[in-house]
Amino acid sequence: LLNKPTGVVTTAEDTHGRPIVTDLVPAEPRVHPVGRLDLDTEGLLLLTNDGALTHRLTHPSFGVEKEYVAHVDGTPGRGALRRLREGIELDDGPTAPASASVLSPGVVRITIREGRNRQVRRTLEAVGRRVRRLGRNRIGPLRDPQLPPGEWRELTQDEVRALERAVAAAPEPGSGTGTTPG
């Protein structure tokens, strides 16, 4: 579990010479990031060498929640929050409904179950709120408010089991059973 600082690229290689998340963790065992946080977003990021777990954590059909706190210009009103909760039409299609609430003036908590490119920023902009600062503070059952930016730690066995339970609740994509969480 890494607390990615801003200015670091979520990739294992970068042809532009920018700092990358794998520079922040030991070289062995070799790991890759699970999903992405854009260059300007900080917060929790998993790194692993387990491809099956990566798939289950990132594929939207498994519905693993990712919670963000956004500092925005102004405070979204009730109508904007309702739109976020119902889903927003973006240029690449509608988003799934999100959980959204105002924590304090200009600070919004938003929880999504998919993870399209810059999705949180784009949905907030669609309701008229420019994001000034964005951080992810939860991935599924995992939180760690004490982990400093740029620092990492290994998951505990209990955390690994909690992640496995979180992804086991949803059907495998294409299995024809259940419904896609949304």
Coordinates of C-alpha atoms in Angstrom, one line a residue:
L1 CA 0.0 0.0 0.0
L2 CA 1.5 3.3 -1.1
N3 CA 0.4 6.8 -0.4
K4 CA 1.2 8.3 -3.8
P5 CA 2.2 12.0 -3.7
T6 CA 1.3 14.4 -6.5
G7 CA 3.9 14.7 -9.3
V8 CA 4.5 10.9 -9.5
V9 CA 3.3 8.9 -12.4
T10 CA 1.3 5.7 -11.8
T11 CA 3.2 3.4 -14.0
A12 CA 6.1 1.0 -13.9
E13 CA 8.0 2.8 -16.7
D14 CA 8.0 6.3 -18.1
T15 CA 9.7 7.4 -21.3
H16 CA 9.6 11.1 -20.2
G17 CA 11.9 10.6 -17.2
R18 CA 9.3 11.6 -14.6
P19 CA 9.2 10.0 -11.1
I20 CA 7.2 6.8 -11.1
V21 CA 5.4 4.9 -8.3
T22 CA 7.7 1.9 -8.6
D23 CA 10.6 4.1 -7.7
L24 CA 9.0 4.6 -4.3
V25 CA 9.0 0.8 -3.4
P26 CA 11.8 -1.8 -3.3
A27 CA 12.9 -3.2 -6.6
E28 CA 12.2 -6.8 -5.4
P29 CA 9.7 -8.3 -5.5
R30 CA 8.8 -6.6 -8.8
V31 CA 5.3 -5.1 -8.5
H32 CA 2.9 -3.1 -10.7
P33 CA 0.3 -0.5 -9.7
V34 CA -3.3 -1.6 -9.4
G35 CA -5.3 0.9 -11.4
R36 CA -4.1 4.5 -11.7
L37 CA -4.1 7.9 -10.0
D38 CA -3.3 10.8 -12.3
L39 CA -0.2 12.9 -11.9
D40 CA -2.0 15.5 -9.9
T41 CA -3.9 13.1 -7.6
E42 CA -2.5 11.9 -4.3
G43 CA -3.5 9.0 -2.1
L44 CA -3.7 5.3 -1.6
L45 CA -2.5 3.0 -4.4
L46 CA -2.0 -0.8 -4.3
L47 CA 1.0 -2.4 -5.9
T48 CA 1.2 -6.1 -6.4
N49 CA 2.5 -9.0 -8.5
D50 CA -0.8 -10.8 -8.3
G51 CA -2.4 -10.4 -11.8
A52 CA -5.7 -12.1 -10.9
L53 CA -6.2 -9.8 -7.8
T54 CA -5.3 -6.8 -10.0
H55 CA -8.0 -7.8 -12.5
R56 CA -10.7 -8.3 -9.8
L57 CA -9.8 -5.0 -8.1
T58 CA -9.9 -2.9 -11.3
H59 CA -12.6 -4.4 -13.4
P60 CA -15.8 -2.4 -12.8
S61 CA -18.0 -5.5 -12.7
F62 CA -16.5 -6.4 -9.3
G63 CA -17.7 -3.0 -7.9
V64 CA -14.8 -2.4 -5.6
E65 CA -15.3 1.0 -4.0
K66 CA -12.7 3.8 -4.3
E67 CA -13.3 6.8 -2.0
Y68 CA -11.9 10.2 -2.8
V69 CA -11.9 13.6 -1.0
A70 CA -12.0 16.5 -3.4
H71 CA -11.3 20.1 -2.6
V72 CA -13.3 22.1 -5.1
D73 CA -14.2 25.6 -6.1
G74 CA -17.4 26.4 -4.3
T75 CA -19.7 23.8 -2.7
P76 CA -21.9 21.6 -4.8
G77 CA -25.6 22.0 -4.1
R78 CA -28.3 19.4 -3.7
G79 CA -28.9 19.2 -7.4
A80 CA -25.3 18.6 -8.2
L81 CA -25.0 15.9 -5.5
R82 CA -28.1 14.2 -6.9
R83 CA -26.6 14.2 -10.4
L84 CA -23.4 12.6 -9.1
R85 CA -25.5 10.0 -7.2
E86 CA -27.5 9.2 -10.4
G87 CA -24.5 9.1 -12.7
I88 CA -23.1 11.7 -15.1
E89 CA -23.0 11.7 -18.8
L90 CA -19.4 12.2 -19.9
D91 CA -17.9 12.3 -23.4
D92 CA -17.1 8.6 -23.1
G93 CA -20.5 7.6 -21.8
P94 CA -22.5 7.7 -18.6
T95 CA -20.8 7.0 -15.2
A96 CA -22.3 4.5 -12.8
P97 CA -24.0 6.2 -9.8
A98 CA -21.6 7.4 -7.1
S99 CA -21.9 8.1 -3.5
A100 CA -21.4 11.9 -2.9
S101 CA -21.6 14.1 0.1
V102 CA -20.3 17.5 1.3
L103 CA -17.9 17.2 4.2
S104 CA -17.4 20.9 4.6
P105 CA -17.6 24.0 2.4
G106 CA -15.6 23.2 -0.7
V107 CA -14.8 19.6 0.3
V108 CA -16.6 16.7 -1.2
R109 CA -16.4 13.0 -0.5
I110 CA -17.1 10.8 -3.6
T111 CA -17.1 7.1 -3.8
I112 CA -17.0 5.3 -7.2
R113 CA -17.1 1.7 -8.3
E114 CA -15.4 2.1 -11.7
G115 CA -12.3 3.9 -12.6
R116 CA -12.2 5.7 -15.9
N117 CA -9.5 8.2 -16.8
R118 CA -9.8 11.2 -14.5
Q119 CA -13.4 10.2 -13.7
V120 CA -13.8 12.0 -10.4
R121 CA -12.3 15.3 -11.7
R122 CA -14.5 15.0 -14.9
T123 CA -17.7 14.3 -13.0
L124 CA -17.2 17.2 -10.6
E125 CA -16.4 19.5 -13.5
A126 CA -19.6 18.3 -15.2
V127 CA -21.6 19.7 -12.1
G128 CA -19.7 22.9 -12.2
R129 CA -17.0 22.3 -9.6
R130 CA -13.3 22.6 -10.6
V131 CA -11.1 20.3 -8.5
R132 CA -8.2 22.0 -6.8
R133 CA -6.9 19.0 -4.8
L134 CA -7.9 15.3 -5.0
G135 CA -6.9 12.4 -2.9
R136 CA -8.0 8.8 -2.7
N137 CA -8.4 7.7 0.9
R138 CA -9.9 4.2 0.6
I139 CA -9.7 1.2 -1.8
G140 CA -12.4 -1.3 -0.9
P141 CA -11.8 -2.0 2.8
L142 CA -8.4 -0.5 3.0
R143 CA -7.6 2.9 4.7
D144 CA -4.5 4.2 6.3
P145 CA -4.7 7.9 7.3
Q146 CA -1.3 7.5 9.1
L147 CA 0.7 6.6 6.0
P148 CA 2.7 9.7 4.9
P149 CA 2.8 10.7 1.3
G150 CA 5.6 8.9 -0.6
E151 CA 5.7 6.1 2.0
W152 CA 4.6 2.5 1.6
R153 CA 3.9 -0.6 3.7
E154 CA 3.1 -4.2 3.2
L155 CA -0.5 -5.3 3.7
T156 CA -1.3 -7.3 6.8
Q157 CA -2.8 -10.8 6.3
D158 CA -6.1 -9.5 7.6
E159 CA -6.0 -6.7 4.9
V160 CA -5.3 -9.2 2.1
R161 CA -8.1 -11.4 3.3
A162 CA -10.5 -8.4 3.4
L163 CA -9.5 -7.5 -0.2
E164 CA -10.1 -11.1 -1.3
R165 CA -13.5 -11.0 0.4
A166 CA -14.3 -7.7 -1.3
V167 CA -13.7 -9.1 -4.8
A168 CA -15.2 -12.5 -4.1
A169 CA -18.6 -11.0 -3.6
A170 CA -19.0 -10.2 -7.3
P171 CA -19.3 -12.7 -10.1
E172 CA -16.5 -13.1 -12.7
P173 CA -17.2 -11.0 -15.8
G174 CA -19.0 -12.9 -18.5
S175 CA -20.1 -15.7 -16.1
G176 CA -23.7 -14.9 -16.7
T177 CA -24.6 -14.9 -13.0
G178 CA -25.6 -12.0 -10.9
T179 CA -25.7 -8.4 -12.0
T180 CA -23.1 -5.8 -12.6
P181 CA -22.9 -3.5 -9.5
G182 CA -23.4 0.0 -10.3

